[in-house]
Amino acid sequence: MEVLSFLTDGVLLALAPTNLFLIVIGVTVGLFIGAMPGLGSVNGVAILLPITFLVPPGSAIIFLAAIYYGAMYGGAISSVALGIPGASTAVATTFDGRPLALQGRASLALVTAALASFVGGTVANVFFTLFAPILASLALSFGPPEIFALMLLAFATFVGLGGDDIPKTIFSICFGLVLATVGFDTISGEPRLVLFDIPGFLRGIGFIVLAIGVYGIGEMLWTIEQTRGEITTTNPKMTAKGMMSDTKEAVRRGWKGTWIGSLIGFFVGILPAAGATPGSLMSYGVAKMVSNTPQEFGNGSPNGVAAPEAANNSASTGSMLPMLTLGIPGSPTTAILLGGMVIWGLTPGPRLFVDESEFVWGLIGSFYISNIAALLINLAFIPLFIWMLRMPFTILAPLIFVLSIVGGFAASRSMHDLWLIVIFGIAAFFMRKFDYPLAPAVLAIVLGPIAEPTLRQSLLLSSGDPMIFFTRPIAGPITIIAIILILLPAIKLIRGSRRVEEA
């Protein structure tokens, strides 16, 4: 009951006129920041951080957290409308959101994304409110072996994303892992795979560069090739009755992905250095694995939209937990929020809930209000996003190209990255043409920079003994499950070939 009393006070504080105004503005700004390719919550929070010094610290972090919430919702917009992920957290949304848009079901995709995001955020808020101290101690028990086991599990969940062609899927994963190693070695500091001694490769290959190239330029080239220059347009319908129908269909066909994403996203989000992107990718893979109709994934499945969207919103709240309770940021965005708190004279850690209880519960209360505001504002803007899709592709293609180039340049301000975007776009086009799956390569470059250092740190801890991944109480079960999941497609393939021989 004491928790409910604190939460009520926090919600009332968040509903104060100044805080409520900042929540609405923050969510709206975040929605459009998340929808812009190359920006995302990290850049949005960093850019707007100086503005917050005009208001009290409590209101300031409520405003920044609202931007974070809005950006998580907004990432789905460009993924569905343009096929370009607004941020790395929305990449998995592209897999099924874009096919739905091309089928004239963009409204269903956007409504599903909004509702799943709301449920994911709500579930995470409840967990955060009730179990903050317990979950913080759980997050602390995750060392390098546990993080690597979790990344291995993530790889296991998307081994099947490339379809039944296992060799091509494995090739795609390995290709993504090679790209993830470009740059400086995180352990020794030595440069690796610096092609032709080009200095730009020393920074590594940024994920947003790969995502914009593959899903912006590559998708544009593929669509042009398929339509052969014909004037094409999707013909989405948008009426109040149609939106109600889409809402019912989103609930009916997307509930399983929503709950999978809500739970997985939160527990991955609370782990330091994990964040929303691995959570959304794992949720998509798990949703496909447990689906009765896995063949729908990649072709316009509402569950394929719901799972990553619920996960990235759930993880964004989860990543706040280690920041507040331990002083350890759970994602790049919360690292910026942590810096802001220190500047404002607040010390994150276990004492924060005691010494600054009004600030903490006001922030937690704002999570609930921001979640509701984000849902309502997102649904209100869906007609605008649908209008964008009515443009002929002859107009949309140059717009996608310009947004891809501008978004790629805004992220790093490097011409080297712009050339990489074009090269990745052309490579993605040819991979699609020869039926090589793109998703595993893109996901591998996300998880590679997390998996490699944790693997090497784990082996350093055990003097090279790989049994460290099996003997630790948390890492062991996760590793065993991951290995089983990795072997399942091979077992299915062997059984299938035996049946063919017997027939």
PDB file of N, CA, C and O in Angstrom, residues 241-276:
ATOM      1  N   LYS A 241     -14.303   4.326 -39.066  1.00  0.00           N
ATOM      2  CA  LYS A 241     -14.768   2.951 -38.968  1.00  0.00           C
ATOM      3  C   LYS A 241     -13.633   1.969 -39.262  1.00  0.00           C
ATOM      4  O   LYS A 241     -13.473   0.950 -38.579  1.00  0.00           O
ATOM      5  N   GLY A 242     -12.831   2.329 -40.284  1.00  0.00           N
ATOM      6  CA  GLY A 242     -11.696   1.473 -40.637  1.00  0.00           C
ATOM      7  C   GLY A 242     -10.676   1.409 -39.518  1.00  0.00           C
ATOM      8  O   GLY A 242     -10.074   0.359 -39.279  1.00  0.00           O
ATOM      9  N   MET A 243     -10.481   2.536 -38.817  1.00  0.00           N
ATOM     10  CA  MET A 243      -9.508   2.562 -37.725  1.00  0.00           C
ATOM     11  C   MET A 243      -9.988   1.697 -36.559  1.00  0.00           C
ATOM     12  O   MET A 243      -9.191   1.006 -35.913  1.00  0.00           O
ATOM     13  N   MET A 244     -11.287   1.723 -36.304  1.00  0.00           N
ATOM     14  CA  MET A 244     -11.841   0.863 -35.245  1.00  0.00           C
ATOM     15  C   MET A 244     -11.662  -0.610 -35.615  1.00  0.00           C
ATOM     16  O   MET A 244     -11.315  -1.445 -34.773  1.00  0.00           O
ATOM     17  N   SER A 245     -11.900  -0.901 -36.900  1.00  0.00           N
ATOM     18  CA  SER A 245     -11.724  -2.276 -37.371  1.00  0.00           C
ATOM     19  C   SER A 245     -10.254  -2.706 -37.251  1.00  0.00           C
ATOM     20  O   SER A 245      -9.963  -3.835 -36.838  1.00  0.00           O
ATOM     21  N   ASP A 246      -9.331  -1.782 -37.599  1.00  0.00           N
ATOM     22  CA  ASP A 246      -7.901  -2.086 -37.483  1.00  0.00           C
ATOM     23  C   ASP A 246      -7.506  -2.302 -36.032  1.00  0.00           C
ATOM     24  O   ASP A 246      -6.651  -3.148 -35.731  1.00  0.00           O
ATOM     25  N   THR A 247      -8.118  -1.537 -35.124  1.00  0.00           N
ATOM     26  CA  THR A 247      -7.817  -1.686 -33.697  1.00  0.00           C
ATOM     27  C   THR A 247      -8.218  -3.071 -33.210  1.00  0.00           C
ATOM     28  O   THR A 247      -7.454  -3.748 -32.495  1.00  0.00           O
ATOM     29  N   LYS A 248      -9.419  -3.524 -33.620  1.00  0.00           N
ATOM     30  CA  LYS A 248      -9.873  -4.862 -33.219  1.00  0.00           C
ATOM     31  C   LYS A 248      -8.959  -5.942 -33.805  1.00  0.00           C
ATOM     32  O   LYS A 248      -8.607  -6.915 -33.127  1.00  0.00           O
ATOM     33  N   GLU A 249      -8.565  -5.757 -35.089  1.00  0.00           N
ATOM     34  CA  GLU A 249      -7.699  -6.749 -35.730  1.00  0.00           C
ATOM     35  C   GLU A 249      -6.308  -6.752 -35.094  1.00  0.00           C
ATOM     36  O   GLU A 249      -5.693  -7.808 -34.927  1.00  0.00           O
ATOM     37  N   ALA A 250      -5.825  -5.543 -34.721  1.00  0.00           N
ATOM     38  CA  ALA A 250      -4.508  -5.451 -34.076  1.00  0.00           C
ATOM     39  C   ALA A 250      -4.504  -6.199 -32.751  1.00  0.00           C
ATOM     40  O   ALA A 250      -3.532  -6.905 -32.423  1.00  0.00           O
ATOM     41  N   VAL A 251      -5.593  -6.069 -31.985  1.00  0.00           N
ATOM     42  CA  VAL A 251      -5.686  -6.772 -30.696  1.00  0.00           C
ATOM     43  C   VAL A 251      -5.795  -8.272 -30.925  1.00  0.00           C
ATOM     44  O   VAL A 251      -5.115  -9.074 -30.264  1.00  0.00           O
ATOM     45  N   ARG A 252      -6.622  -8.674 -31.891  1.00  0.00           N
ATOM     46  CA  ARG A 252      -6.873 -10.095 -32.143  1.00  0.00           C
ATOM     47  C   ARG A 252      -5.642 -10.815 -32.702  1.00  0.00           C
ATOM     48  O   ARG A 252      -5.320 -11.922 -32.298  1.00  0.00           O
ATOM     49  N   ARG A 253      -4.934 -10.160 -33.631  1.00  0.00           N
ATOM     50  CA  ARG A 253      -3.821 -10.832 -34.320  1.00  0.00           C
ATOM     51  C   ARG A 253      -2.445 -10.477 -33.750  1.00  0.00           C
ATOM     52  O   ARG A 253      -1.450 -11.101 -34.131  1.00  0.00           O
ATOM     53  N   GLY A 254      -2.397  -9.482 -32.866  1.00  0.00           N
ATOM     54  CA  GLY A 254      -1.092  -9.052 -32.371  1.00  0.00           C
ATOM     55  C   GLY A 254      -0.861  -9.231 -30.890  1.00  0.00           C
ATOM     56  O   GLY A 254       0.178  -8.835 -30.369  1.00  0.00           O
ATOM     57  N   TRP A 255      -1.819  -9.859 -30.194  1.00  0.00           N
ATOM     58  CA  TRP A 255      -1.711  -9.924 -28.728  1.00  0.00           C
ATOM     59  C   TRP A 255      -0.515 -10.779 -28.276  1.00  0.00           C
ATOM     60  O   TRP A 255       0.162 -10.440 -27.309  1.00  0.00           O
ATOM     61  N   LYS A 256      -0.254 -11.886 -28.997  1.00  0.00           N
ATOM     62  CA  LYS A 256       0.830 -12.775 -28.572  1.00  0.00           C
ATOM     63  C   LYS A 256       2.180 -12.061 -28.682  1.00  0.00           C
ATOM     64  O   LYS A 256       2.995 -12.089 -27.756  1.00  0.00           O
ATOM     65  N   GLY A 257       2.424 -11.406 -29.821  1.00  0.00           N
ATOM     66  CA  GLY A 257       3.669 -10.657 -29.998  1.00  0.00           C
ATOM     67  C   GLY A 257       3.811  -9.527 -28.997  1.00  0.00           C
ATOM     68  O   GLY A 257       4.912  -9.232 -28.518  1.00  0.00           O
ATOM     69  N   THR A 258       2.675  -8.904 -28.653  1.00  0.00           N
ATOM     70  CA  THR A 258       2.695  -7.795 -27.698  1.00  0.00           C
ATOM     71  C   THR A 258       3.187  -8.256 -26.333  1.00  0.00           C
ATOM     72  O   THR A 258       4.055  -7.616 -25.719  1.00  0.00           O
ATOM     73  N   TRP A 259       2.670  -9.382 -25.857  1.00  0.00           N
ATOM     74  CA  TRP A 259       3.065  -9.861 -24.530  1.00  0.00           C
ATOM     75  C   TRP A 259       4.481 -10.406 -24.529  1.00  0.00           C
ATOM     76  O   TRP A 259       5.231 -10.217 -23.569  1.00  0.00           O
ATOM     77  N   ILE A 260       4.863 -11.080 -25.605  1.00  0.00           N
ATOM     78  CA  ILE A 260       6.247 -11.564 -25.703  1.00  0.00           C
ATOM     79  C   ILE A 260       7.213 -10.387 -25.664  1.00  0.00           C
ATOM     80  O   ILE A 260       8.205 -10.391 -24.917  1.00  0.00           O
ATOM     81  N   GLY A 261       6.922  -9.356 -26.454  1.00  0.00           N
ATOM     82  CA  GLY A 261       7.788  -8.172 -26.488  1.00  0.00           C
ATOM     83  C   GLY A 261       7.821  -7.433 -25.164  1.00  0.00           C
ATOM     84  O   GLY A 261       8.877  -6.949 -24.742  1.00  0.00           O
ATOM     85  N   SER A 262       6.676  -7.333 -24.503  1.00  0.00           N
ATOM     86  CA  SER A 262       6.602  -6.608 -23.227  1.00  0.00           C
ATOM     87  C   SER A 262       7.502  -7.246 -22.175  1.00  0.00           C
ATOM     88  O   SER A 262       8.221  -6.548 -21.451  1.00  0.00           O
ATOM     89  N   LEU A 263       7.463  -8.570 -22.086  1.00  0.00           N
ATOM     90  CA  LEU A 263       8.228  -9.270 -21.049  1.00  0.00           C
ATOM     91  C   LEU A 263       9.715  -9.346 -21.395  1.00  0.00           C
ATOM     92  O   LEU A 263      10.574  -8.997 -20.577  1.00  0.00           O
ATOM     93  N   ILE A 264      10.019  -9.781 -22.620  1.00  0.00           N
ATOM     94  CA  ILE A 264      11.429  -9.904 -23.011  1.00  0.00           C
ATOM     95  C   ILE A 264      12.091  -8.533 -23.029  1.00  0.00           C
ATOM     96  O   ILE A 264      13.217  -8.357 -22.544  1.00  0.00           O
ATOM     97  N   GLY A 265      11.409  -7.541 -23.589  1.00  0.00           N
ATOM     98  CA  GLY A 265      11.975  -6.198 -23.699  1.00  0.00           C
ATOM     99  C   GLY A 265      12.365  -5.617 -22.356  1.00  0.00           C
ATOM    100  O   GLY A 265      13.452  -5.050 -22.208  1.00  0.00           O
ATOM    101  N   PHE A 266      11.504  -5.783 -21.363  1.00  0.00           N
ATOM    102  CA  PHE A 266      11.799  -5.199 -20.056  1.00  0.00           C
ATOM    103  C   PHE A 266      13.020  -5.851 -19.420  1.00  0.00           C
ATOM    104  O   PHE A 266      13.916  -5.168 -18.925  1.00  0.00           O
ATOM    105  N   PHE A 267      13.067  -7.186 -19.434  1.00  0.00           N
ATOM    106  CA  PHE A 267      14.155  -7.869 -18.744  1.00  0.00           C
ATOM    107  C   PHE A 267      15.486  -7.723 -19.474  1.00  0.00           C
ATOM    108  O   PHE A 267      16.535  -7.738 -18.839  1.00  0.00           O
ATOM    109  N   VAL A 268      15.449  -7.552 -20.800  1.00  0.00           N
ATOM    110  CA  VAL A 268      16.690  -7.223 -21.517  1.00  0.00           C
ATOM    111  C   VAL A 268      17.056  -5.763 -21.271  1.00  0.00           C
ATOM    112  O   VAL A 268      18.227  -5.414 -21.126  1.00  0.00           O
ATOM    113  N   GLY A 269      16.056  -4.909 -21.178  1.00  0.00           N
ATOM    114  CA  GLY A 269      16.300  -3.481 -20.978  1.00  0.00           C
ATOM    115  C   GLY A 269      16.966  -3.149 -19.657  1.00  0.00           C
ATOM    116  O   GLY A 269      17.748  -2.200 -19.581  1.00  0.00           O
ATOM    117  N   ILE A 270      16.690  -3.930 -18.614  1.00  0.00           N
ATOM    118  CA  ILE A 270      17.288  -3.601 -17.312  1.00  0.00           C
ATOM    119  C   ILE A 270      18.762  -3.983 -17.236  1.00  0.00           C
ATOM    120  O   ILE A 270      19.464  -3.558 -16.324  1.00  0.00           O
ATOM    121  N   LEU A 271      19.235  -4.777 -18.188  1.00  0.00           N
ATOM    122  CA  LEU A 271      20.639  -5.194 -18.157  1.00  0.00           C
ATOM    123  C   LEU A 271      21.527  -4.065 -18.642  1.00  0.00           C
ATOM    124  O   LEU A 271      21.306  -3.517 -19.728  1.00  0.00           O
ATOM    125  N   PRO A 272      22.533  -3.681 -17.865  1.00  0.00           N
ATOM    126  CA  PRO A 272      23.431  -2.616 -18.296  1.00  0.00           C
ATOM    127  C   PRO A 272      24.074  -2.951 -19.640  1.00  0.00           C
ATOM    128  O   PRO A 272      24.504  -4.066 -19.882  1.00  0.00           O
ATOM    129  N   ALA A 273      24.106  -1.957 -20.528  1.00  0.00           N
ATOM    130  CA  ALA A 273      24.748  -2.049 -21.849  1.00  0.00           C
ATOM    131  C   ALA A 273      23.949  -2.879 -22.851  1.00  0.00           C
ATOM    132  O   ALA A 273      24.382  -3.061 -23.975  1.00  0.00           O
ATOM    133  N   ALA A 274      22.767  -3.386 -22.477  1.00  0.00           N
ATOM    134  CA  ALA A 274      21.972  -4.140 -23.455  1.00  0.00           C
ATOM    135  C   ALA A 274      21.081  -3.181 -24.245  1.00  0.00           C
ATOM    136  O   ALA A 274      21.361  -2.874 -25.386  1.00  0.00           O
ATOM    137  N   GLY A 275      20.032  -2.663 -23.622  1.00  0.00           N
ATOM    138  CA  GLY A 275      19.203  -1.659 -24.283  1.00  0.00           C
ATOM    139  C   GLY A 275      18.065  -2.246 -25.093  1.00  0.00           C
ATOM    140  O   GLY A 275      17.831  -3.455 -25.120  1.00  0.00           O
ATOM    141  N   ALA A 276      17.357  -1.335 -25.790  1.00  0.00           N
ATOM    142  CA  ALA A 276      16.115  -1.703 -26.467  1.00  0.00           C
ATOM    143  C   ALA A 276      16.337  -2.478 -27.756  1.00  0.00           C
ATOM    144  O   ALA A 276      15.497  -3.286 -28.142  1.00  0.00           O
TER     145      ALA A 276
END
